[in-house]
mmCIF file of C-alpha atoms and ligand atoms in Angstrom:
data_model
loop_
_atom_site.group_PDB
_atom_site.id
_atom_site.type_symbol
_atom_site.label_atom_id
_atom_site.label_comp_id
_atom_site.label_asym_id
_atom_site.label_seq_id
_atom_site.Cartn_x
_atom_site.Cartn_y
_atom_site.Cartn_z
ATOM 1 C CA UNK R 193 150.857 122.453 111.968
ATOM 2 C CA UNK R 194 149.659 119.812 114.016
ATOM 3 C CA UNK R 195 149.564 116.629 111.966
ATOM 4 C CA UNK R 196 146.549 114.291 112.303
ATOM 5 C CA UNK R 197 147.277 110.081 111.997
ATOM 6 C CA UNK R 198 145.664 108.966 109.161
ATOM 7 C CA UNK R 199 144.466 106.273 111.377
ATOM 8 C CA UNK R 200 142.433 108.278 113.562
ATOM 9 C CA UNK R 201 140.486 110.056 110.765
ATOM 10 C CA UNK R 202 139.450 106.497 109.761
ATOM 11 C CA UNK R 203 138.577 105.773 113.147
ATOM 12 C CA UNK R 204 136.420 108.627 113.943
ATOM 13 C CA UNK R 205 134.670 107.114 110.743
ATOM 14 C CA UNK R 206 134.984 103.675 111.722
ATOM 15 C CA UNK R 207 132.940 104.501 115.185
ATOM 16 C CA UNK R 208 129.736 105.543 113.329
ATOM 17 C CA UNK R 209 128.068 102.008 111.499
ATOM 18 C CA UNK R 210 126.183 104.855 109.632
ATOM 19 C CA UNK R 211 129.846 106.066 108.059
ATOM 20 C CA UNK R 212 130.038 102.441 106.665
ATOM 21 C CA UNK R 213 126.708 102.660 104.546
ATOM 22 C CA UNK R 214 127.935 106.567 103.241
ATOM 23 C CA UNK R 215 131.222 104.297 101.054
ATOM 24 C CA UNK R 216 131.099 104.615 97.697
ATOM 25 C CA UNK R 217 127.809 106.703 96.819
ATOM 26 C CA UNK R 218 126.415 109.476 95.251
ATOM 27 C CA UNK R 219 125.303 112.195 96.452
ATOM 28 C CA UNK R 220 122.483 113.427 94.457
ATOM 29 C CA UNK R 221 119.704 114.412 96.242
ATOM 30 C CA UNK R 222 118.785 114.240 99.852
ATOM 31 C CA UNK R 223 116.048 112.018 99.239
ATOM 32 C CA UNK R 224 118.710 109.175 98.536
ATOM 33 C CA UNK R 225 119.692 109.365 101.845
ATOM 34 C CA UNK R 226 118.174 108.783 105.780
ATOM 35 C CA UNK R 227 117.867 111.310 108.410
ATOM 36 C CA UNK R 228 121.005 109.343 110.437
ATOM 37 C CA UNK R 229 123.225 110.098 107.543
ATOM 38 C CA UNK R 230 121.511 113.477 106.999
ATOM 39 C CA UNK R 231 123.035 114.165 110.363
ATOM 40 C CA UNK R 232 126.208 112.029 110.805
ATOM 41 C CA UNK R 233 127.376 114.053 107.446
ATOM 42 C CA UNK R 234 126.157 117.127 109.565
ATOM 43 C CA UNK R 235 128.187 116.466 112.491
ATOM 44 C CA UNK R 236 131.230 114.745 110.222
ATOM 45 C CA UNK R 237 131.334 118.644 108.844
ATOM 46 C CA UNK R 238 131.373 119.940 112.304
ATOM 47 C CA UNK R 239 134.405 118.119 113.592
ATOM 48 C CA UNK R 240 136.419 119.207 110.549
ATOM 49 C CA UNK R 241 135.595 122.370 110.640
ATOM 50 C CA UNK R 242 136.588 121.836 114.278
ATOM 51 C CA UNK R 243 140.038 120.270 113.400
ATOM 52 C CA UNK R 244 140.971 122.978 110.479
ATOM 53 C CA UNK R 245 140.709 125.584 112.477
ATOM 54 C CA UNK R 246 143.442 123.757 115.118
ATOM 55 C CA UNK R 247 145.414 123.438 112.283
ATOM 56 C CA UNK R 248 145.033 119.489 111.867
ATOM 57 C CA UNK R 249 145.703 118.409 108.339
ATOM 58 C CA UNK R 250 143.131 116.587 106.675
ATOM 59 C CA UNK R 251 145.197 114.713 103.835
ATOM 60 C CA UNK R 252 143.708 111.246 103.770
ATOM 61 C CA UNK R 253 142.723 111.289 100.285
ATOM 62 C CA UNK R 254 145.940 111.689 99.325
ATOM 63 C CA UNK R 255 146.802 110.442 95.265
ATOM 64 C CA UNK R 256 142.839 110.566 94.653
ATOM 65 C CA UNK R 257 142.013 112.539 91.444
ATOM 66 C CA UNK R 258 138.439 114.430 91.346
ATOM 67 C CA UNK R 259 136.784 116.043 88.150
ATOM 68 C CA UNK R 260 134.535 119.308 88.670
ATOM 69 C CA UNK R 261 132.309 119.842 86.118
ATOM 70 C CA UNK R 262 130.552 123.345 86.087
ATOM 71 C CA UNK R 263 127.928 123.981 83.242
ATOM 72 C CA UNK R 264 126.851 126.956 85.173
ATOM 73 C CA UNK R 265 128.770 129.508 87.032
ATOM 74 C CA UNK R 266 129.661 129.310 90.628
ATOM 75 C CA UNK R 267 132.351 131.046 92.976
ATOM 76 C CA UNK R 268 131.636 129.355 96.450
ATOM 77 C CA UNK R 269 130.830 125.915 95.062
ATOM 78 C CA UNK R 270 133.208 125.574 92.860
ATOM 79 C CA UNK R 271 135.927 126.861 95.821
ATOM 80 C CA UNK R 272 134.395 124.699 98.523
ATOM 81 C CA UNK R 273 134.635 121.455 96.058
ATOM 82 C CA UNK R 274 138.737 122.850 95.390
ATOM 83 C CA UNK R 275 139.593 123.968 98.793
ATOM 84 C CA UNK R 276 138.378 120.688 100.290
ATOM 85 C CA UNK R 277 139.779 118.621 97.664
ATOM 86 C CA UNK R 278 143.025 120.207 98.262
ATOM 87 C CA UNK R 279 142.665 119.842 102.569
ATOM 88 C CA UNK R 280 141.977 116.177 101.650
ATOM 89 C CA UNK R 281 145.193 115.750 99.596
ATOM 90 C CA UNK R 282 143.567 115.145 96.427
ATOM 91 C CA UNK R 283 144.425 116.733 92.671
ATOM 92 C CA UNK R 284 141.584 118.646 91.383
ATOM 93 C CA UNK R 285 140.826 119.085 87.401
ATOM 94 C CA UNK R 286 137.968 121.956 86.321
ATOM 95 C CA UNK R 287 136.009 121.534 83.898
ATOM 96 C CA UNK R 288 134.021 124.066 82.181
ATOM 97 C CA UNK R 289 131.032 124.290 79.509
ATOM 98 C CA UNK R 290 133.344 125.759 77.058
ATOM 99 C CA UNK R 291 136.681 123.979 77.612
ATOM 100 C CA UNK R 292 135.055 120.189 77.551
ATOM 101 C CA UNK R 293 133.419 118.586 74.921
ATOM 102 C CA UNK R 294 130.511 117.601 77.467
ATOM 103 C CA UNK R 295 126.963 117.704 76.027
ATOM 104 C CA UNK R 296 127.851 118.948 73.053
ATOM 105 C CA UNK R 297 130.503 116.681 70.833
ATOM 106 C CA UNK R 298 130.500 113.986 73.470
ATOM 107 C CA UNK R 299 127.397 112.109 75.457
ATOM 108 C CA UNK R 300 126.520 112.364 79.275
ATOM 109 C CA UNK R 301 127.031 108.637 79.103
ATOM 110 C CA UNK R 302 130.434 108.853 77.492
ATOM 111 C CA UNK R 303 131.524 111.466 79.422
ATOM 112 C CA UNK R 304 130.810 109.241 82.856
ATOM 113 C CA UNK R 305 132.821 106.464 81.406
ATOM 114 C CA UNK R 306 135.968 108.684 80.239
ATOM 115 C CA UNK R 307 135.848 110.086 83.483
ATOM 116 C CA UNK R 308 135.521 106.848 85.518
ATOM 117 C CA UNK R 309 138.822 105.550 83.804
ATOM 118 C CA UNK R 310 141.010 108.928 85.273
ATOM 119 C CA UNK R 311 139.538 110.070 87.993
ATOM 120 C CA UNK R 312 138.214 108.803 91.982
ATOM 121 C CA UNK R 313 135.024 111.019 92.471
ATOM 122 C CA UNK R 314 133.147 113.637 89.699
ATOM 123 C CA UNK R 315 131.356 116.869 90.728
ATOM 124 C CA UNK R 316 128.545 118.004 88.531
ATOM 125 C CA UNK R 317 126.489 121.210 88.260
ATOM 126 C CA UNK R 318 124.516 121.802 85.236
ATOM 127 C CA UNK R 319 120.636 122.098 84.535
ATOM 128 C CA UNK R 320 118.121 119.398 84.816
ATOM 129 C CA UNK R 321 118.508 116.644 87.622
ATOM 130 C CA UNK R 322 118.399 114.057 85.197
ATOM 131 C CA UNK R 323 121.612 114.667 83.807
ATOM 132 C CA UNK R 324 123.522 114.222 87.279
ATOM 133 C CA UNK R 325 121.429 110.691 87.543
ATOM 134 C CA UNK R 326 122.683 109.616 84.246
ATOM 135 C CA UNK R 327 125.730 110.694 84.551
ATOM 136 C CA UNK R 328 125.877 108.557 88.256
ATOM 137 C CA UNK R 329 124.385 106.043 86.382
ATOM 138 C CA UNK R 330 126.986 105.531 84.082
ATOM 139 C CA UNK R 331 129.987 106.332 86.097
ATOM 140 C CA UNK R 332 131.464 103.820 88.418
ATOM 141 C CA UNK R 333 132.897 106.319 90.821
ATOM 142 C CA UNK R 334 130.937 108.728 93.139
ATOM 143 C CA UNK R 335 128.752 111.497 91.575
ATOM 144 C CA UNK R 336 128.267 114.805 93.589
ATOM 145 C CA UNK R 337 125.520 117.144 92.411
ATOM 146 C CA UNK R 338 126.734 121.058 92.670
ATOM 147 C CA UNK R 339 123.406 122.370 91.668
ATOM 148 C CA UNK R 340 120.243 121.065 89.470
ATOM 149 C CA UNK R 341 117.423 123.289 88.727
ATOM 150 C CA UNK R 342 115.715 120.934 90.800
ATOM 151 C CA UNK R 343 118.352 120.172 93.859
ATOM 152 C CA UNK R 344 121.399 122.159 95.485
ATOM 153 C CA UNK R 345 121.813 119.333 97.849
ATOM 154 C CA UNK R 346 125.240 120.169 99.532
ATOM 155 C CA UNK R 347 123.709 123.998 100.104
ATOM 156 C CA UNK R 348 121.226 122.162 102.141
ATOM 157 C CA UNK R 349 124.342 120.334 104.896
ATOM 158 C CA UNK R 350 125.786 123.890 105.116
ATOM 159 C CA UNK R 351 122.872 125.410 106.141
ATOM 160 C CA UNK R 352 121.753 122.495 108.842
ATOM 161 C CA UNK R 353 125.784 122.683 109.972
ATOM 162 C CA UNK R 354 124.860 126.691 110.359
ATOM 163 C CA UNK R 355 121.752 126.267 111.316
ATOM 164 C CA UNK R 356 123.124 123.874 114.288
ATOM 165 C CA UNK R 357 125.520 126.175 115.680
ATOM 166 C CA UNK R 358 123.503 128.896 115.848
ATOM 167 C CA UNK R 359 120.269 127.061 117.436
ATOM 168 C CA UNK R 360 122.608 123.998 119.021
ATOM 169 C CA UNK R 361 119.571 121.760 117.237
ATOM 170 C CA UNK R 362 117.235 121.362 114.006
ATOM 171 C CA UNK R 363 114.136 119.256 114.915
ATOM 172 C CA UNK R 364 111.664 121.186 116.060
ATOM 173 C CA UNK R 365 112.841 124.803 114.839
ATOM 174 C CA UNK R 366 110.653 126.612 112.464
ATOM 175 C CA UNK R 367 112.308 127.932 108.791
ATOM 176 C CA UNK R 368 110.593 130.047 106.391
ATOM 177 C CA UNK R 369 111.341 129.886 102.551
ATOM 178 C CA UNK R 370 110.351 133.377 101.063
ATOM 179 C CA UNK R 371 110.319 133.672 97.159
ATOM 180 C CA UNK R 372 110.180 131.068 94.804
ATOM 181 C CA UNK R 373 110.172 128.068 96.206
ATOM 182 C CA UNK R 374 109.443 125.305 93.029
ATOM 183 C CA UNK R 375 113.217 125.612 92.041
ATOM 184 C CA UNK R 376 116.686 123.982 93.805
ATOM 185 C CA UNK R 377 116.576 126.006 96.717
ATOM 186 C CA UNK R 378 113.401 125.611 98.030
ATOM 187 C CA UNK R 379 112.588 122.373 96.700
ATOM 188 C CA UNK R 380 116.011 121.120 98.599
ATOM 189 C CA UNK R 381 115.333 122.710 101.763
ATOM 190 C CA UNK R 382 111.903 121.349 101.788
ATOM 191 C CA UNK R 383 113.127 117.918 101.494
ATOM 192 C CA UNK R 384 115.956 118.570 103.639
ATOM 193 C CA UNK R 385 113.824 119.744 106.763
ATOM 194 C CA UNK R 386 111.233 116.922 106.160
ATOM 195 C CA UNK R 387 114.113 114.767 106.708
ATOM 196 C CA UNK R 388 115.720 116.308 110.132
ATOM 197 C CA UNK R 389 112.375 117.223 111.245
ATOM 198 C CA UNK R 390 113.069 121.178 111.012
ATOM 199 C CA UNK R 391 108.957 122.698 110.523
ATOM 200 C CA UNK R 392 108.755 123.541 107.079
ATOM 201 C CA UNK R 393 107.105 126.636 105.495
ATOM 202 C CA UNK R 394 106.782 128.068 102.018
ATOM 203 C CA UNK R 395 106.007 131.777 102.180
ATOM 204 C CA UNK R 396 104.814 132.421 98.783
ATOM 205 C CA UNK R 397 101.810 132.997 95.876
ATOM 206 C CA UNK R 398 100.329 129.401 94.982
ATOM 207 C CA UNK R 399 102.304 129.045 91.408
ATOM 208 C CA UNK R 400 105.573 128.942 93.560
ATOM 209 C CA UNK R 401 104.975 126.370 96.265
ATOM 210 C CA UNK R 402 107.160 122.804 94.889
ATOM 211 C CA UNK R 403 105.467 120.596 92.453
ATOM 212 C CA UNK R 404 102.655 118.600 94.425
ATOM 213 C CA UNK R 405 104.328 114.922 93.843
ATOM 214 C CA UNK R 406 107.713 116.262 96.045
ATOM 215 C CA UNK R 407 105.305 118.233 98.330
ATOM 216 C CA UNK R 408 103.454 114.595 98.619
ATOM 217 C CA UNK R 409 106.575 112.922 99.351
ATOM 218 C CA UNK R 410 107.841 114.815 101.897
ATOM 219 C CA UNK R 411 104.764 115.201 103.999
ATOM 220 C CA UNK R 412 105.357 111.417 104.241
ATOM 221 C CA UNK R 413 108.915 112.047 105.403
ATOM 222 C CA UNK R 414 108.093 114.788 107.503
ATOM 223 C CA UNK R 415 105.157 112.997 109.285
ATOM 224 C CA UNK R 416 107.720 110.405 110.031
ATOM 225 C CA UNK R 417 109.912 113.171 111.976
ATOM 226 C CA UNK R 418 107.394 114.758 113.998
ATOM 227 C CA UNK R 419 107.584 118.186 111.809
ATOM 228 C CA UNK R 420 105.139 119.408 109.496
ATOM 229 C CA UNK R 421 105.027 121.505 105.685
ATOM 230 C CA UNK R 422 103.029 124.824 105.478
ATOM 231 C CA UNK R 423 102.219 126.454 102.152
ATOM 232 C CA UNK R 424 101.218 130.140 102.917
ATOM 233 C CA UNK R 425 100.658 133.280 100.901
ATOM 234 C CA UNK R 426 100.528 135.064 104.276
ATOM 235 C CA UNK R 427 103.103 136.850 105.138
ATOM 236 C CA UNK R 428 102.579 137.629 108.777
ATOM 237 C CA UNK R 429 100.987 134.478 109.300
ATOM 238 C CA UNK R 430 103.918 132.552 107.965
ATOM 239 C CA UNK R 431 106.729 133.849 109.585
ATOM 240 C CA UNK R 432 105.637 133.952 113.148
ATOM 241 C CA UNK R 433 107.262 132.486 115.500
ATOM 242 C CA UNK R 434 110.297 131.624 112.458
ATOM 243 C CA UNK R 435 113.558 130.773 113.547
ATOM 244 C CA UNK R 436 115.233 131.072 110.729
ATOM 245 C CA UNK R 437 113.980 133.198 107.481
ATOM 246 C CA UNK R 438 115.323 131.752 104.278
ATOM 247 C CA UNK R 439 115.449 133.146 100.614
ATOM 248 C CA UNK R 440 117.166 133.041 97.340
ATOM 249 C CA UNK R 441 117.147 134.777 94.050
ATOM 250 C CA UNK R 442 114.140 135.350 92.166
ATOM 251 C CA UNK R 443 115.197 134.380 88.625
ATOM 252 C CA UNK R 444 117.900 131.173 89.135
ATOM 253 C CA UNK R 445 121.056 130.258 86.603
ATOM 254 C CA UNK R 446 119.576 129.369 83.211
ATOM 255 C CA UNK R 447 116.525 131.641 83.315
ATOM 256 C CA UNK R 448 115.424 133.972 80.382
ATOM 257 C CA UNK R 449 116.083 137.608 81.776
ATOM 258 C CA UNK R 450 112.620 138.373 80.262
ATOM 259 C CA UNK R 451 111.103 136.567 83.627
ATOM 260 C CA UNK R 452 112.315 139.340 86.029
ATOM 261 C CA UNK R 453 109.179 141.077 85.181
ATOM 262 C CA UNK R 454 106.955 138.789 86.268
ATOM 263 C CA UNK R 455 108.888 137.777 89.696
ATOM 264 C CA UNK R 456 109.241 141.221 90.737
ATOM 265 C CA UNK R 457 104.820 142.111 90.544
ATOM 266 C CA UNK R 458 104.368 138.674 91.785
ATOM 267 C CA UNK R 459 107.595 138.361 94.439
ATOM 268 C CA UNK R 460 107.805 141.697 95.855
ATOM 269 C CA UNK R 461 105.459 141.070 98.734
ATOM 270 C CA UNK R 462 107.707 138.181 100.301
ATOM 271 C CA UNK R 463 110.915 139.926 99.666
ATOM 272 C CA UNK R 464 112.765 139.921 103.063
ATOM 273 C CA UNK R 465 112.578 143.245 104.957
ATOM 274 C CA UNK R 466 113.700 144.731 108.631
ATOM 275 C CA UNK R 467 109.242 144.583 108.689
ATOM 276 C CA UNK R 468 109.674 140.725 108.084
ATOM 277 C CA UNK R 469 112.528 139.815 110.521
ATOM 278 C CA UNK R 470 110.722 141.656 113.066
ATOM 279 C CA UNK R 471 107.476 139.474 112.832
ATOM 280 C CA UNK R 472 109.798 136.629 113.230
ATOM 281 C CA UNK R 473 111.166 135.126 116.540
ATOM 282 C CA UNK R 474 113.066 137.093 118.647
ATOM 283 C CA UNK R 475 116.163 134.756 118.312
ATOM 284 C CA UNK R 476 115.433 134.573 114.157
ATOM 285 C CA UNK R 477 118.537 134.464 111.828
ATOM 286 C CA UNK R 478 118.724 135.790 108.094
ATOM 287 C CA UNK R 479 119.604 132.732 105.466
ATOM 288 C CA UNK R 480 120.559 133.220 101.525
ATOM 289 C CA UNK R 481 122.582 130.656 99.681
ATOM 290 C CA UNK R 482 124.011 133.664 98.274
ATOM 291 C CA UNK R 483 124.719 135.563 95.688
ATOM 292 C CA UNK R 484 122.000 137.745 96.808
ATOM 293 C CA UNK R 485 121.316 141.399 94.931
ATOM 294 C CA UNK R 486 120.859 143.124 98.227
ATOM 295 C CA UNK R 487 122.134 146.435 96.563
ATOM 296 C CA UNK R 488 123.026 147.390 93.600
ATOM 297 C CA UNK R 489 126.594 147.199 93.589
ATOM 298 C CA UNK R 490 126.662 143.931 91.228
ATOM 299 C CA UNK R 491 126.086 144.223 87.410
ATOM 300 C CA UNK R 492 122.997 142.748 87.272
ATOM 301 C CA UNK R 493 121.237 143.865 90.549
ATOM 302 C CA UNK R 494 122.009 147.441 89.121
ATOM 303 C CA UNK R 495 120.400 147.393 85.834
ATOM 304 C CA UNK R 496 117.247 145.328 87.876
ATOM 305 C CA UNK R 497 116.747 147.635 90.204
ATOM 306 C CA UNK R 498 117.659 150.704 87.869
ATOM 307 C CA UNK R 499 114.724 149.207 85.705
ATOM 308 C CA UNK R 500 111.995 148.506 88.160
ATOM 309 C CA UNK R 501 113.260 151.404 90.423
ATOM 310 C CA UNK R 502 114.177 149.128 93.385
ATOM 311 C CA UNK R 503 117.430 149.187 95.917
ATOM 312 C CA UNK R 504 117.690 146.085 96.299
ATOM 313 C CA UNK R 505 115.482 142.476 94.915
ATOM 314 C CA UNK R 506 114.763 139.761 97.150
ATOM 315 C CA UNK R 507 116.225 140.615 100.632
ATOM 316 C CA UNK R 508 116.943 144.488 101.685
ATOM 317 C CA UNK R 509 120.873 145.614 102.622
ATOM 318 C CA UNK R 510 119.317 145.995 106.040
ATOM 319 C CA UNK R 511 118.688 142.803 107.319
ATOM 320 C CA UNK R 512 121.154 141.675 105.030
ATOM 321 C CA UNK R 513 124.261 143.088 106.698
ATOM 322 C CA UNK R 514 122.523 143.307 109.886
ATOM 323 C CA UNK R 515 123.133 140.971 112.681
ATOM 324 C CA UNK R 516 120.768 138.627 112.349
ATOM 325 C CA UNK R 517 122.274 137.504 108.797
ATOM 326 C CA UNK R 518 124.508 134.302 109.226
ATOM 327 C CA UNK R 519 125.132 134.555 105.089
ATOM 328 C CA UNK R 520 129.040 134.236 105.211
ATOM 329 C CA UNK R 521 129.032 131.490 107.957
ATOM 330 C CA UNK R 522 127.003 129.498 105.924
ATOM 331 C CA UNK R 523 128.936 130.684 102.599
ATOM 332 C CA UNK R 524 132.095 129.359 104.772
ATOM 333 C CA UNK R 525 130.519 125.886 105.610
ATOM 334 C CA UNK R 526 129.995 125.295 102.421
ATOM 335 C CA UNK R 527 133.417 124.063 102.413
ATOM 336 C CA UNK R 528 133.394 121.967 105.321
ATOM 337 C CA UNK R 529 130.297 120.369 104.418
ATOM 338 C CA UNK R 530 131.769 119.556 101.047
ATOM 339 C CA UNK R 531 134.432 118.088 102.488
ATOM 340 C CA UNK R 532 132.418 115.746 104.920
ATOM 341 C CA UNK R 533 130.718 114.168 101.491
ATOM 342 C CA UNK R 534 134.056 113.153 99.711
ATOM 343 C CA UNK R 535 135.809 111.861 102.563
ATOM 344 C CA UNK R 536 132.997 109.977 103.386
ATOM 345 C CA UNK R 537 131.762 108.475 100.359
ATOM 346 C CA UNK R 538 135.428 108.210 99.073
ATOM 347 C CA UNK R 539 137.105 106.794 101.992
ATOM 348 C CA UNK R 540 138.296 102.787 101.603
HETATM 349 N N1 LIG J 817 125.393 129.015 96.921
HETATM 350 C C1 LIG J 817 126.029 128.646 95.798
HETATM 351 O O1 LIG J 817 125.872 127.528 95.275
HETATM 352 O O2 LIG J 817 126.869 129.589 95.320
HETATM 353 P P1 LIG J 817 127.664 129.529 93.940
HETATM 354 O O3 LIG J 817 126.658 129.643 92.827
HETATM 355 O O4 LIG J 817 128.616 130.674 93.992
HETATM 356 O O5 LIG J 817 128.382 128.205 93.866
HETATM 357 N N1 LIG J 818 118.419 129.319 92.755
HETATM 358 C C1 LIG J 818 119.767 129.773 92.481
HETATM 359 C C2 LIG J 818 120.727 129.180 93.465
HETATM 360 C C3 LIG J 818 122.149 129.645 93.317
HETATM 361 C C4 LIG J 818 123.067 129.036 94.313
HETATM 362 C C5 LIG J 818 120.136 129.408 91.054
HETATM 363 O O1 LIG J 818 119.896 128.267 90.654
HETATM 364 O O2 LIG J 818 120.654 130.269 90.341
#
């Protein structure tokens, strides 16, 4: 294995001012942050991803200690937060909801400051986004947010870093949320394309679309980047001309399974279909953070679709292993992208 100087890492960091500003923060939210580090963090995860695959070791963090905190389950979060830990030479501890005394015997506030006395950096995926700002608040090393019901920030890097290598740009393309858009995943990639000026639309029924003060906020942002928001209920109309056609699940982690009812009569008509990619672009690509019940080989897509007499929920097995879906690249840049916010905000 090729071995890279620890000195050059830091000067590939050094070159970019923006790198400088990146020291020491959260990452929360992609609000908190400007389209330049949107995109240095972007192309930071593109020149590791570059470097792994030469075999160039990435162990500048060596010594640092980082906490992962999962309230909710997760396989490639919780692996992209481990596997780039590891690359960057740091000792990773996992925390679960049942192993830690977190939220139930001990405080979000006292958690952050037993934390802050062991360890460099703290992942945190749990429920409501207030918990991962108080949590920041109250810890005096970096805070990473793995997933909020509101924001699944990092999801949103790996799919510009996807996105990018696909198209070779963002501003200017055209991505289509389809589903239920008012929770993490749509709510993040809303904010996320105001900010790189990607043109914004939410393919849905009116109770889906984001809550109006974020929708507010990022028409602001997104005026600012030349791009615009759409909220449609139109299917056709919405996803013509899309470059990239975007969904997630219909029910999200922390749900009451009593919902799926309700999702599937009012979600059915924007689930993604060979019909739907083929109103797209010609050059359109397939998008789910994933896991995705695009058959019924999964527990809970099975009993689902065994119920409501469905093969599959919110994107068919068609365009979903066809080639159009970029699902495991992204799934796969998860982990570079990951890796891009720690060294960055946790480099001296
Ligand atoms: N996309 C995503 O966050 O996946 P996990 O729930 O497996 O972490
Ligand atoms: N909206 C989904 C995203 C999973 C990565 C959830 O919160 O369950």
């Amino acid at each position: 294995m090729i071995k890279k100087d620890k000195f050059e890492i830091i000067k590939y960091l050094e070159k970019n001012k923006i790198s400088e500003n990146l020291k020491g923060r959260d990452f929360l939210k992609l609000l908190d942050f400007s389209t330049e580090e949107i995109l240095f963090l972007v192309e930071l995860s593109e020149q590791l991803k570059k470097e792994k695959k030469q075999g160039i070791s990435h162990r500048v963090l060596q010594g640092k200690n980082i906490a992962l905190i999962f309230e909710k389950t997760s396989t490639r979060t919780r692996c992209a937060f481990e596997v780039a830990g590891y690359d960057l030479g740091m000792n990773v501890t996992y925390l679960d909801s049942q192993g830690s005394q977190i939220g139930k015997k001990e405080s979000i506030a006292d958690t952050a400051s037993v934390l802050t006395g062991m360890f460099d950096g703290i992942e945190y995926r749990g429920y409501g986004q207030s918990i991962v700002e108080e949590l920041a608040e109250h810890s005096k090393v970096p805070v990473w947010n793995g997933l909020t019901d509101e924001f699944h920030p990092t999801q949103i890097l790996a799919d510009f870093l996807t996105i990018n290598e696909k198209f070779g740009t963002l501003k200017g393309l055209k991505l289509v949320y389809m589903g239920d858009s008012r929770f993490n995943m749509g709510n993040s990639l809303m904010v996320g394309c105001a900010k790189v000026g990607i043109n914004f639309v939410a393919c849905c029924p009116k109770q889906y679309v984001p809550d109006k003060n974020l929708i507010e906020t990022c028409q602001k942002i997104a005026e600012q980047n030349g791009s615009t928001l759409e909220f449609t209920e139109d299917v056709e109309a919405g996803v013509k001309d899309a470059n990239v056609i975007y969904t997630d699940v219909w029910v999200s982690m922390g749900e009451p399974f009593e919902v799926w009812q309700t999702r599937i009569n009012e979600l059915l008509p924007y689930k993604v279909t060979q019909q739907v990619m083929d109103m797209a672009n010609e050059n359109a690509v397939f998008m789910h953070c994933l896991p995705a019940y695009h058959d019924k080989n999964t527990k809970i897509g099975k009993e689902i679709c065994e119920k409501f007499g469905l093969d599959s929920l919110e994107v068919s097995d068609e365009v979903f292993s066809s080639s159009k879906s970029v699902v495991f690249e992204e799934a796969e840049n998860r982990m570079h992208t990951i890796k891009a916010v720690m060294l960055a905000t946790l480099i001296k």
